[in-house]
Amino acid sequence: MVFSTLNESNLHNSLKILYQEIYEGNVEVEQDGHVYDIVTKNGNVIEIQTKNLAKLLPKILDTIEKGHNVKLVHPIPLINRIELKDEDGTLISKRKSPKKGCIYDIFRELTGIYTLISNPHFSLEVVEIEMTEERVRTTEPVQSKNGRRRFRRNWLKTGKRLDAIINTRRFSKPKDYLKLLPPLTEPFCAKDMKTAFDKMPDIPKSTIDSHLIIWVLYHAGLIEQTEIKGRTKYYKFLTEPTKPTES
């Protein structure tokens, strides 16, 4: 289902307003030593995080320990447009980015919060969106604001704008994450998983990292290693999740 977008200039703020309306909550609430994006009328906490989910791990763990359920909302842009303006705000160009997101991108983010996957007081909500990345032309090549550019460029990123919500996926139990996997015969290895994904025509293969997915599932306690043949590790699914393994 495609929803029309909110007319907001900031992706984070747009999602915060949307979820505040859905759950009839209060925004920017100071409570228990934290400032939360949203606290619902039932006292549950909703946090919006567009990237680097691991940064919120200590805050989420502390919030759960203090008796609250936490919903973490994370957008993944399936379609990304790039809008370039000059310093006066005049539109120079608008184009679709060749980069496409995919639900399986979430596994890279899960490497930093895998300890939460089996926690009954935590849920992850992935919002698949259309987004516009806003840029402004500079008079000369510059470094990015975060200093991560390998080469200077003649534009700066100024924001991200929500254009539409395409789909929402909720993960509240370990089996919700396992539903993302293709059919696998046990025991299986990373190569078996890749082969199974290759048989799923609707999935962009460049986004799938079977080794990364297995790493997350293993450390989250959803699979266990059964044997090693040569250098290849084989795994099986667990009927009940075990305690997360330290990385």
mmCIF file with all atom_site columns, N, CA, C and O in Angstrom, residues 67-121:
data_model
loop_
_atom_site.group_PDB
_atom_site.id
_atom_site.type_symbol
_atom_site.label_atom_id
_atom_site.label_alt_id
_atom_site.label_comp_id
_atom_site.label_asym_id
_atom_site.label_entity_id
_atom_site.label_seq_id
_atom_site.pdbx_PDB_ins_code
_atom_site.Cartn_x
_atom_site.Cartn_y
_atom_site.Cartn_z
_atom_site.occupancy
_atom_site.B_iso_or_equiv
_atom_site.pdbx_formal_charge
_atom_site.auth_seq_id
_atom_site.auth_comp_id
_atom_site.auth_asym_id
_atom_site.auth_atom_id
_atom_site.pdbx_PDB_model_num
ATOM 1   N N  . GLY A 1 67  ? 10.970 -0.850  32.630  1.00 0.00 ? 67  GLY A N  1
ATOM 2   C CA . GLY A 1 67  ? 9.588  -1.310  32.552  1.00 0.00 ? 67  GLY A CA 1
ATOM 3   C C  . GLY A 1 67  ? 8.783  -0.876  31.347  1.00 0.00 ? 67  GLY A C  1
ATOM 4   O O  . GLY A 1 67  ? 7.549  -0.981  31.361  1.00 0.00 ? 67  GLY A O  1
ATOM 5   N N  . HIS A 1 68  ? 9.448  -0.398  30.286  1.00 0.00 ? 68  HIS A N  1
ATOM 6   C CA . HIS A 1 68  ? 8.714  0.071   29.105  1.00 0.00 ? 68  HIS A CA 1
ATOM 7   C C  . HIS A 1 68  ? 8.959  -0.842  27.903  1.00 0.00 ? 68  HIS A C  1
ATOM 8   O O  . HIS A 1 68  ? 10.055 -1.388  27.732  1.00 0.00 ? 68  HIS A O  1
ATOM 9   N N  . ASN A 1 69  ? 7.948  -0.988  27.071  1.00 0.00 ? 69  ASN A N  1
ATOM 10  C CA . ASN A 1 69  ? 8.129  -1.621  25.773  1.00 0.00 ? 69  ASN A CA 1
ATOM 11  C C  . ASN A 1 69  ? 8.667  -0.582  24.796  1.00 0.00 ? 69  ASN A C  1
ATOM 12  O O  . ASN A 1 69  ? 8.283  0.590   24.847  1.00 0.00 ? 69  ASN A O  1
ATOM 13  N N  . VAL A 1 70  ? 9.538  -1.028  23.890  1.00 0.00 ? 70  VAL A N  1
ATOM 14  C CA . VAL A 1 70  ? 10.163 -0.107  22.937  1.00 0.00 ? 70  VAL A CA 1
ATOM 15  C C  . VAL A 1 70  ? 9.924  -0.584  21.512  1.00 0.00 ? 70  VAL A C  1
ATOM 16  O O  . VAL A 1 70  ? 10.189 -1.737  21.181  1.00 0.00 ? 70  VAL A O  1
ATOM 17  N N  . LYS A 1 71  ? 9.429  0.329   20.679  1.00 0.00 ? 71  LYS A N  1
ATOM 18  C CA . LYS A 1 71  ? 9.318  0.093   19.237  1.00 0.00 ? 71  LYS A CA 1
ATOM 19  C C  . LYS A 1 71  ? 10.351 0.969   18.546  1.00 0.00 ? 71  LYS A C  1
ATOM 20  O O  . LYS A 1 71  ? 10.363 2.193   18.734  1.00 0.00 ? 71  LYS A O  1
ATOM 21  N N  . LEU A 1 72  ? 11.218 0.348   17.767  1.00 0.00 ? 72  LEU A N  1
ATOM 22  C CA . LEU A 1 72  ? 12.233 1.074   17.014  1.00 0.00 ? 72  LEU A CA 1
ATOM 23  C C  . LEU A 1 72  ? 11.800 1.126   15.548  1.00 0.00 ? 72  LEU A C  1
ATOM 24  O O  . LEU A 1 72  ? 11.610 0.085   14.918  1.00 0.00 ? 72  LEU A O  1
ATOM 25  N N  . VAL A 1 73  ? 11.630 2.329   15.024  1.00 0.00 ? 73  VAL A N  1
ATOM 26  C CA . VAL A 1 73  ? 11.188 2.523   13.644  1.00 0.00 ? 73  VAL A CA 1
ATOM 27  C C  . VAL A 1 73  ? 12.392 2.904   12.786  1.00 0.00 ? 73  VAL A C  1
ATOM 28  O O  . VAL A 1 73  ? 13.108 3.864   13.092  1.00 0.00 ? 73  VAL A O  1
ATOM 29  N N  . HIS A 1 74  ? 12.598 2.131   11.711  1.00 0.00 ? 74  HIS A N  1
ATOM 30  C CA . HIS A 1 74  ? 13.764 2.357   10.844  1.00 0.00 ? 74  HIS A CA 1
ATOM 31  C C  . HIS A 1 74  ? 13.327 2.367   9.386   1.00 0.00 ? 74  HIS A C  1
ATOM 32  O O  . HIS A 1 74  ? 12.786 1.380   8.889   1.00 0.00 ? 74  HIS A O  1
ATOM 33  N N  . PRO A 1 75  ? 13.537 3.486   8.667   1.00 0.00 ? 75  PRO A N  1
ATOM 34  C CA . PRO A 1 75  ? 13.164 3.537   7.253   1.00 0.00 ? 75  PRO A CA 1
ATOM 35  C C  . PRO A 1 75  ? 14.244 2.969   6.335   1.00 0.00 ? 75  PRO A C  1
ATOM 36  O O  . PRO A 1 75  ? 15.441 3.162   6.576   1.00 0.00 ? 75  PRO A O  1
ATOM 37  N N  . ILE A 1 76  ? 13.820 2.262   5.304   1.00 0.00 ? 76  ILE A N  1
ATOM 38  C CA . ILE A 1 76  ? 14.715 1.797   4.243   1.00 0.00 ? 76  ILE A CA 1
ATOM 39  C C  . ILE A 1 76  ? 14.184 2.346   2.924   1.00 0.00 ? 76  ILE A C  1
ATOM 40  O O  . ILE A 1 76  ? 13.055 2.039   2.535   1.00 0.00 ? 76  ILE A O  1
ATOM 41  N N  . PRO A 1 77  ? 14.967 3.184   2.230   1.00 0.00 ? 77  PRO A N  1
ATOM 42  C CA . PRO A 1 77  ? 14.496 3.739   0.952   1.00 0.00 ? 77  PRO A CA 1
ATOM 43  C C  . PRO A 1 77  ? 14.608 2.717   -0.179  1.00 0.00 ? 77  PRO A C  1
ATOM 44  O O  . PRO A 1 77  ? 15.707 2.360   -0.590  1.00 0.00 ? 77  PRO A O  1
ATOM 45  N N  . LEU A 1 78  ? 13.455 2.251   -0.653  1.00 0.00 ? 78  LEU A N  1
ATOM 46  C CA . LEU A 1 78  ? 13.455 1.358   -1.816  1.00 0.00 ? 78  LEU A CA 1
ATOM 47  C C  . LEU A 1 78  ? 13.679 2.162   -3.099  1.00 0.00 ? 78  LEU A C  1
ATOM 48  O O  . LEU A 1 78  ? 14.252 1.666   -4.060  1.00 0.00 ? 78  LEU A O  1
ATOM 49  N N  . ILE A 1 79  ? 13.195 3.395   -3.082  1.00 0.00 ? 79  ILE A N  1
ATOM 50  C CA . ILE A 1 79  ? 13.381 4.316   -4.209  1.00 0.00 ? 79  ILE A CA 1
ATOM 51  C C  . ILE A 1 79  ? 13.941 5.610   -3.650  1.00 0.00 ? 79  ILE A C  1
ATOM 52  O O  . ILE A 1 79  ? 13.400 6.177   -2.702  1.00 0.00 ? 79  ILE A O  1
ATOM 53  N N  . ASN A 1 80  ? 15.045 6.062   -4.228  1.00 0.00 ? 80  ASN A N  1
ATOM 54  C CA . ASN A 1 80  ? 15.699 7.276   -3.738  1.00 0.00 ? 80  ASN A CA 1
ATOM 55  C C  . ASN A 1 80  ? 15.918 8.236   -4.902  1.00 0.00 ? 80  ASN A C  1
ATOM 56  O O  . ASN A 1 80  ? 16.520 7.868   -5.905  1.00 0.00 ? 80  ASN A O  1
ATOM 57  N N  . ARG A 1 81  ? 15.399 9.442   -4.774  1.00 0.00 ? 81  ARG A N  1
ATOM 58  C CA . ARG A 1 81  ? 15.621 10.484  -5.769  1.00 0.00 ? 81  ARG A CA 1
ATOM 59  C C  . ARG A 1 81  ? 16.615 11.502  -5.215  1.00 0.00 ? 81  ARG A C  1
ATOM 60  O O  . ARG A 1 81  ? 16.681 11.714  -4.009  1.00 0.00 ? 81  ARG A O  1
ATOM 61  N N  . ILE A 1 82  ? 17.357 12.124  -6.102  1.00 0.00 ? 82  ILE A N  1
ATOM 62  C CA . ILE A 1 82  ? 18.351 13.118  -5.706  1.00 0.00 ? 82  ILE A CA 1
ATOM 63  C C  . ILE A 1 82  ? 17.952 14.463  -6.290  1.00 0.00 ? 82  ILE A C  1
ATOM 64  O O  . ILE A 1 82  ? 17.801 14.600  -7.507  1.00 0.00 ? 82  ILE A O  1
ATOM 65  N N  . GLU A 1 83  ? 17.785 15.434  -5.417  1.00 0.00 ? 83  GLU A N  1
ATOM 66  C CA . GLU A 1 83  ? 17.353 16.775  -5.816  1.00 0.00 ? 83  GLU A CA 1
ATOM 67  C C  . GLU A 1 83  ? 18.481 17.757  -5.528  1.00 0.00 ? 83  GLU A C  1
ATOM 68  O O  . GLU A 1 83  ? 18.918 17.893  -4.385  1.00 0.00 ? 83  GLU A O  1
ATOM 69  N N  . LEU A 1 84  ? 18.951 18.437  -6.574  1.00 0.00 ? 84  LEU A N  1
ATOM 70  C CA . LEU A 1 84  ? 20.057 19.380  -6.438  1.00 0.00 ? 84  LEU A CA 1
ATOM 71  C C  . LEU A 1 84  ? 19.559 20.801  -6.663  1.00 0.00 ? 84  LEU A C  1
ATOM 72  O O  . LEU A 1 84  ? 18.896 21.088  -7.665  1.00 0.00 ? 84  LEU A O  1
ATOM 73  N N  . LYS A 1 85  ? 19.867 21.694  -5.712  1.00 0.00 ? 85  LYS A N  1
ATOM 74  C CA . LYS A 1 85  ? 19.479 23.097  -5.825  1.00 0.00 ? 85  LYS A CA 1
ATOM 75  C C  . LYS A 1 85  ? 20.716 23.975  -5.689  1.00 0.00 ? 85  LYS A C  1
ATOM 76  O O  . LYS A 1 85  ? 21.749 23.549  -5.139  1.00 0.00 ? 85  LYS A O  1
ATOM 77  N N  . ASP A 1 86  ? 20.603 25.214  -6.172  1.00 0.00 ? 86  ASP A N  1
ATOM 78  C CA . ASP A 1 86  ? 21.695 26.153  -5.934  1.00 0.00 ? 86  ASP A CA 1
ATOM 79  C C  . ASP A 1 86  ? 21.514 26.797  -4.563  1.00 0.00 ? 86  ASP A C  1
ATOM 80  O O  . ASP A 1 86  ? 20.553 26.511  -3.850  1.00 0.00 ? 86  ASP A O  1
ATOM 81  N N  . GLU A 1 87  ? 22.432 27.654  -4.187  1.00 0.00 ? 87  GLU A N  1
ATOM 82  C CA . GLU A 1 87  ? 22.405 28.231  -2.838  1.00 0.00 ? 87  GLU A CA 1
ATOM 83  C C  . GLU A 1 87  ? 21.196 29.136  -2.612  1.00 0.00 ? 87  GLU A C  1
ATOM 84  O O  . GLU A 1 87  ? 20.839 29.426  -1.466  1.00 0.00 ? 87  GLU A O  1
ATOM 85  N N  . ASP A 1 88  ? 20.533 29.559  -3.694  1.00 0.00 ? 88  ASP A N  1
ATOM 86  C CA . ASP A 1 88  ? 19.330 30.390  -3.576  1.00 0.00 ? 88  ASP A CA 1
ATOM 87  C C  . ASP A 1 88  ? 18.062 29.554  -3.534  1.00 0.00 ? 88  ASP A C  1
ATOM 88  O O  . ASP A 1 88  ? 16.955 30.097  -3.422  1.00 0.00 ? 88  ASP A O  1
ATOM 89  N N  . GLY A 1 89  ? 18.209 28.227  -3.631  1.00 0.00 ? 89  GLY A N  1
ATOM 90  C CA . GLY A 1 89  ? 17.049 27.351  -3.565  1.00 0.00 ? 89  GLY A CA 1
ATOM 91  C C  . GLY A 1 89  ? 16.425 27.017  -4.906  1.00 0.00 ? 89  GLY A C  1
ATOM 92  O O  . GLY A 1 89  ? 15.377 26.354  -4.957  1.00 0.00 ? 89  GLY A O  1
ATOM 93  N N  . THR A 1 90  ? 17.046 27.443  -5.992  1.00 0.00 ? 90  THR A N  1
ATOM 94  C CA . THR A 1 90  ? 16.520 27.140  -7.331  1.00 0.00 ? 90  THR A CA 1
ATOM 95  C C  . THR A 1 90  ? 16.892 25.720  -7.724  1.00 0.00 ? 90  THR A C  1
ATOM 96  O O  . THR A 1 90  ? 18.060 25.319  -7.595  1.00 0.00 ? 90  THR A O  1
ATOM 97  N N  . LEU A 1 91  ? 15.922 24.965  -8.208  1.00 0.00 ? 91  LEU A N  1
ATOM 98  C CA . LEU A 1 91  ? 16.154 23.573  -8.594  1.00 0.00 ? 91  LEU A CA 1
ATOM 99  C C  . LEU A 1 91  ? 17.057 23.491  -9.820  1.00 0.00 ? 91  LEU A C  1
ATOM 100 O O  . LEU A 1 91  ? 16.778 24.111  -10.855 1.00 0.00 ? 91  LEU A O  1
ATOM 101 N N  . ILE A 1 92  ? 18.141 22.729  -9.700  1.00 0.00 ? 92  ILE A N  1
ATOM 102 C CA . ILE A 1 92  ? 19.060 22.510  -10.820 1.00 0.00 ? 92  ILE A CA 1
ATOM 103 C C  . ILE A 1 92  ? 18.734 21.213  -11.534 1.00 0.00 ? 92  ILE A C  1
ATOM 104 O O  . ILE A 1 92  ? 18.651 21.156  -12.761 1.00 0.00 ? 92  ILE A O  1
ATOM 105 N N  . SER A 1 93  ? 18.519 20.148  -10.757 1.00 0.00 ? 93  SER A N  1
ATOM 106 C CA . SER A 1 93  ? 18.219 18.848  -11.362 1.00 0.00 ? 93  SER A CA 1
ATOM 107 C C  . SER A 1 93  ? 17.530 17.949  -10.347 1.00 0.00 ? 93  SER A C  1
ATOM 108 O O  . SER A 1 93  ? 17.643 18.152  -9.142  1.00 0.00 ? 93  SER A O  1
ATOM 109 N N  . LYS A 1 94  ? 16.824 16.951  -10.879 1.00 0.00 ? 94  LYS A N  1
ATOM 110 C CA . LYS A 1 94  ? 16.210 15.928  -10.046 1.00 0.00 ? 94  LYS A CA 1
ATOM 111 C C  . LYS A 1 94  ? 16.260 14.616  -10.813 1.00 0.00 ? 94  LYS A C  1
ATOM 112 O O  . LYS A 1 94  ? 15.822 14.546  -11.957 1.00 0.00 ? 94  LYS A O  1
ATOM 113 N N  . ARG A 1 95  ? 16.802 13.589  -10.177 1.00 0.00 ? 95  ARG A N  1
ATOM 114 C CA . ARG A 1 95  ? 16.958 12.299  -10.849 1.00 0.00 ? 95  ARG A CA 1
ATOM 115 C C  . ARG A 1 95  ? 16.790 11.169  -9.850  1.00 0.00 ? 95  ARG A C  1
ATOM 116 O O  . ARG A 1 95  ? 16.869 11.374  -8.641  1.00 0.00 ? 95  ARG A O  1
ATOM 117 N N  . LYS A 1 96  ? 16.556 9.983   -10.390 1.00 0.00 ? 96  LYS A N  1
ATOM 118 C CA . LYS A 1 96  ? 16.444 8.810   -9.541  1.00 0.00 ? 96  LYS A CA 1
ATOM 119 C C  . LYS A 1 96  ? 17.831 8.235   -9.308  1.00 0.00 ? 96  LYS A C  1
ATOM 120 O O  . LYS A 1 96  ? 18.608 8.060   -10.241 1.00 0.00 ? 96  LYS A O  1
ATOM 121 N N  . SER A 1 97  ? 18.140 7.923   -8.062  1.00 0.00 ? 97  SER A N  1
ATOM 122 C CA . SER A 1 97  ? 19.429 7.327   -7.730  1.00 0.00 ? 97  SER A CA 1
ATOM 123 C C  . SER A 1 97  ? 19.465 5.872   -8.195  1.00 0.00 ? 97  SER A C  1
ATOM 124 O O  . SER A 1 97  ? 18.468 5.153   -8.079  1.00 0.00 ? 97  SER A O  1
ATOM 125 N N  . PRO A 1 98  ? 20.607 5.413   -8.717  1.00 0.00 ? 98  PRO A N  1
ATOM 126 C CA . PRO A 1 98  ? 20.713 4.008   -9.107  1.00 0.00 ? 98  PRO A CA 1
ATOM 127 C C  . PRO A 1 98  ? 20.728 3.064   -7.905  1.00 0.00 ? 98  PRO A C  1
ATOM 128 O O  . PRO A 1 98  ? 20.480 1.867   -8.045  1.00 0.00 ? 98  PRO A O  1
ATOM 129 N N  . LYS A 1 99  ? 21.010 3.591   -6.726  1.00 0.00 ? 99  LYS A N  1
ATOM 130 C CA . LYS A 1 99  ? 21.034 2.766   -5.523  1.00 0.00 ? 99  LYS A CA 1
ATOM 131 C C  . LYS A 1 99  ? 19.614 2.434   -5.084  1.00 0.00 ? 99  LYS A C  1
ATOM 132 O O  . LYS A 1 99  ? 18.772 3.325   -4.981  1.00 0.00 ? 99  LYS A O  1
ATOM 133 N N  . LYS A 1 100 ? 19.351 1.150   -4.864  1.00 0.00 ? 100 LYS A N  1
ATOM 134 C CA . LYS A 1 100 ? 18.036 0.708   -4.415  1.00 0.00 ? 100 LYS A CA 1
ATOM 135 C C  . LYS A 1 100 ? 18.177 -0.041  -3.097  1.00 0.00 ? 100 LYS A C  1
ATOM 136 O O  . LYS A 1 100 ? 19.030 -0.910  -2.954  1.00 0.00 ? 100 LYS A O  1
ATOM 137 N N  . GLY A 1 101 ? 17.334 0.295   -2.159  1.00 0.00 ? 101 GLY A N  1
ATOM 138 C CA . GLY A 1 101 ? 17.347 -0.395  -0.884  1.00 0.00 ? 101 GLY A CA 1
ATOM 139 C C  . GLY A 1 101 ? 16.533 -1.675  -0.954  1.00 0.00 ? 101 GLY A C  1
ATOM 140 O O  . GLY A 1 101 ? 15.796 -1.920  -1.915  1.00 0.00 ? 101 GLY A O  1
ATOM 141 N N  . CYS A 1 102 ? 16.668 -2.496  0.070   1.00 0.00 ? 102 CYS A N  1
ATOM 142 C CA . CYS A 1 102 ? 15.982 -3.786  0.130   1.00 0.00 ? 102 CYS A CA 1
ATOM 143 C C  . CYS A 1 102 ? 15.817 -4.152  1.603   1.00 0.00 ? 102 CYS A C  1
ATOM 144 O O  . CYS A 1 102 ? 16.635 -3.760  2.445   1.00 0.00 ? 102 CYS A O  1
ATOM 145 N N  . ILE A 1 103 ? 14.777 -4.891  1.923   1.00 0.00 ? 103 ILE A N  1
ATOM 146 C CA . ILE A 1 103 ? 14.525 -5.289  3.305   1.00 0.00 ? 103 ILE A CA 1
ATOM 147 C C  . ILE A 1 103 ? 15.728 -6.009  3.906   1.00 0.00 ? 103 ILE A C  1
ATOM 148 O O  . ILE A 1 103 ? 15.983 -5.916  5.110   1.00 0.00 ? 103 ILE A O  1
ATOM 149 N N  . TYR A 1 104 ? 16.505 -6.689  3.087   1.00 0.00 ? 104 TYR A N  1
ATOM 150 C CA . TYR A 1 104 ? 17.656 -7.434  3.606   1.00 0.00 ? 104 TYR A CA 1
ATOM 151 C C  . TYR A 1 104 ? 18.797 -6.525  4.053   1.00 0.00 ? 104 TYR A C  1
ATOM 152 O O  . TYR A 1 104 ? 19.741 -6.980  4.709   1.00 0.00 ? 104 TYR A O  1
ATOM 153 N N  . ASP A 1 105 ? 18.699 -5.231  3.728   1.00 0.00 ? 105 ASP A N  1
ATOM 154 C CA . ASP A 1 105 ? 19.675 -4.273  4.255   1.00 0.00 ? 105 ASP A CA 1
ATOM 155 C C  . ASP A 1 105 ? 19.621 -4.216  5.778   1.00 0.00 ? 105 ASP A C  1
ATOM 156 O O  . ASP A 1 105 ? 20.581 -3.798  6.428   1.00 0.00 ? 105 ASP A O  1
ATOM 157 N N  . ILE A 1 106 ? 18.496 -4.636  6.343   1.00 0.00 ? 106 ILE A N  1
ATOM 158 C CA . ILE A 1 106 ? 18.326 -4.537  7.789   1.00 0.00 ? 106 ILE A CA 1
ATOM 159 C C  . ILE A 1 106 ? 19.331 -5.406  8.538   1.00 0.00 ? 106 ILE A C  1
ATOM 160 O O  . ILE A 1 106 ? 19.688 -5.103  9.686   1.00 0.00 ? 106 ILE A O  1
ATOM 161 N N  . PHE A 1 107 ? 19.814 -6.472  7.914   1.00 0.00 ? 107 PHE A N  1
ATOM 162 C CA . PHE A 1 107 ? 20.735 -7.355  8.628   1.00 0.00 ? 107 PHE A CA 1
ATOM 163 C C  . PHE A 1 107 ? 22.044 -6.656  8.975   1.00 0.00 ? 107 PHE A C  1
ATOM 164 O O  . PHE A 1 107 ? 22.656 -6.963  10.003  1.00 0.00 ? 107 PHE A O  1
ATOM 165 N N  . ARG A 1 108 ? 22.476 -5.710  8.150   1.00 0.00 ? 108 ARG A N  1
ATOM 166 C CA . ARG A 1 108 ? 23.697 -4.970  8.495   1.00 0.00 ? 108 ARG A CA 1
ATOM 167 C C  . ARG A 1 108 ? 23.460 -4.130  9.747   1.00 0.00 ? 108 ARG A C  1
ATOM 168 O O  . ARG A 1 108 ? 24.335 -4.019  10.610  1.00 0.00 ? 108 ARG A O  1
ATOM 169 N N  . GLU A 1 109 ? 22.281 -3.546  9.869   1.00 0.00 ? 109 GLU A N  1
ATOM 170 C CA . GLU A 1 109 ? 21.951 -2.781  11.069  1.00 0.00 ? 109 GLU A CA 1
ATOM 171 C C  . GLU A 1 109 ? 21.780 -3.697  12.282  1.00 0.00 ? 109 GLU A C  1
ATOM 172 O O  . GLU A 1 109 ? 22.111 -3.324  13.414  1.00 0.00 ? 109 GLU A O  1
ATOM 173 N N  . LEU A 1 110 ? 21.300 -4.907  12.052  1.00 0.00 ? 110 LEU A N  1
ATOM 174 C CA . LEU A 1 110 ? 21.074 -5.841  13.159  1.00 0.00 ? 110 LEU A CA 1
ATOM 175 C C  . LEU A 1 110 ? 22.377 -6.311  13.805  1.00 0.00 ? 110 LEU A C  1
ATOM 176 O O  . LEU A 1 110 ? 22.355 -6.810  14.935  1.00 0.00 ? 110 LEU A O  1
ATOM 177 N N  . THR A 1 111 ? 23.502 -6.155  13.127  1.00 0.00 ? 111 THR A N  1
ATOM 178 C CA . THR A 1 111 ? 24.774 -6.556  13.738  1.00 0.00 ? 111 THR A CA 1
ATOM 179 C C  . THR A 1 111 ? 25.030 -5.774  15.025  1.00 0.00 ? 111 THR A C  1
ATOM 180 O O  . THR A 1 111 ? 25.753 -6.240  15.903  1.00 0.00 ? 111 THR A O  1
ATOM 181 N N  . GLY A 1 112 ? 24.434 -4.589  15.137  1.00 0.00 ? 112 GLY A N  1
ATOM 182 C CA . GLY A 1 112 ? 24.653 -3.769  16.332  1.00 0.00 ? 112 GLY A CA 1
ATOM 183 C C  . GLY A 1 112 ? 23.575 -3.899  17.391  1.00 0.00 ? 112 GLY A C  1
ATOM 184 O O  . GLY A 1 112 ? 23.746 -3.391  18.506  1.00 0.00 ? 112 GLY A O  1
ATOM 185 N N  . ILE A 1 113 ? 22.451 -4.584  17.063  1.00 0.00 ? 113 ILE A N  1
ATOM 186 C CA . ILE A 1 113 ? 21.363 -4.704  18.046  1.00 0.00 ? 113 ILE A CA 1
ATOM 187 C C  . ILE A 1 113 ? 20.819 -6.134  18.112  1.00 0.00 ? 113 ILE A C  1
ATOM 188 O O  . ILE A 1 113 ? 19.676 -6.349  18.530  1.00 0.00 ? 113 ILE A O  1
ATOM 189 N N  . TYR A 1 114 ? 21.635 -7.116  17.737  1.00 0.00 ? 114 TYR A N  1
ATOM 190 C CA . TYR A 1 114 ? 21.150 -8.502  17.693  1.00 0.00 ? 114 TYR A CA 1
ATOM 191 C C  . TYR A 1 114 ? 20.704 -9.011  19.056  1.00 0.00 ? 114 TYR A C  1
ATOM 192 O O  . TYR A 1 114 ? 19.872 -9.923  19.152  1.00 0.00 ? 114 TYR A O  1
ATOM 193 N N  . THR A 1 115 ? 21.209 -8.415  20.127  1.00 0.00 ? 115 THR A N  1
ATOM 194 C CA . THR A 1 115 ? 20.817 -8.857  21.472  1.00 0.00 ? 115 THR A CA 1
ATOM 195 C C  . THR A 1 115 ? 19.354 -8.548  21.767  1.00 0.00 ? 115 THR A C  1
ATOM 196 O O  . THR A 1 115 ? 18.781 -9.092  22.717  1.00 0.00 ? 115 THR A O  1
ATOM 197 N N  . LEU A 1 116 ? 18.727 -7.690  20.949  1.00 0.00 ? 116 LEU A N  1
ATOM 198 C CA . LEU A 1 116 ? 17.335 -7.312  21.183  1.00 0.00 ? 116 LEU A CA 1
ATOM 199 C C  . LEU A 1 116 ? 16.328 -8.204  20.455  1.00 0.00 ? 116 LEU A C  1
ATOM 200 O O  . LEU A 1 116 ? 15.132 -8.161  20.749  1.00 0.00 ? 116 LEU A O  1
ATOM 201 N N  . ILE A 1 117 ? 16.796 -9.014  19.514  1.00 0.00 ? 117 ILE A N  1
ATOM 202 C CA . ILE A 1 117 ? 15.892 -9.759  18.632  1.00 0.00 ? 117 ILE A CA 1
ATOM 203 C C  . ILE A 1 117 ? 14.922 -10.642 19.414  1.00 0.00 ? 117 ILE A C  1
ATOM 204 O O  . ILE A 1 117 ? 13.740 -10.741 19.070  1.00 0.00 ? 117 ILE A O  1
ATOM 205 N N  . SER A 1 118 ? 15.391 -11.268 20.469  1.00 0.00 ? 118 SER A N  1
ATOM 206 C CA . SER A 1 118 ? 14.537 -12.183 21.234  1.00 0.00 ? 118 SER A CA 1
ATOM 207 C C  . SER A 1 118 ? 13.904 -11.531 22.467  1.00 0.00 ? 118 SER A C  1
ATOM 208 O O  . SER A 1 118 ? 13.218 -12.205 23.233  1.00 0.00 ? 118 SER A O  1
ATOM 209 N N  . ASN A 1 119 ? 14.132 -10.242 22.648  1.00 0.00 ? 119 ASN A N  1
ATOM 210 C CA . ASN A 1 119 ? 13.585 -9.564  23.823  1.00 0.00 ? 119 ASN A CA 1
ATOM 211 C C  . ASN A 1 119 ? 12.089 -9.301  23.616  1.00 0.00 ? 119 ASN A C  1
ATOM 212 O O  . ASN A 1 119 ? 11.710 -8.612  22.662  1.00 0.00 ? 119 ASN A O  1
ATOM 213 N N  . PRO A 1 120 ? 11.232 -9.822  24.478  1.00 0.00 ? 120 PRO A N  1
ATOM 214 C CA . PRO A 1 120 ? 9.778  -9.669  24.281  1.00 0.00 ? 120 PRO A CA 1
ATOM 215 C C  . PRO A 1 120 ? 9.280  -8.233  24.429  1.00 0.00 ? 120 PRO A C  1
ATOM 216 O O  . PRO A 1 120 ? 8.139  -7.935  24.062  1.00 0.00 ? 120 PRO A O  1
ATOM 217 N N  . HIS A 1 121 ? 10.118 -7.348  24.959  1.00 0.00 ? 121 HIS A N  1
ATOM 218 C CA . HIS A 1 121 ? 9.705  -5.954  25.160  1.00 0.00 ? 121 HIS A CA 1
ATOM 219 C C  . HIS A 1 121 ? 10.210 -5.037  24.042  1.00 0.00 ? 121 HIS A C  1
ATOM 220 O O  . HIS A 1 121 ? 10.063 -3.816  24.126  1.00 0.00 ? 121 HIS A O  1
#
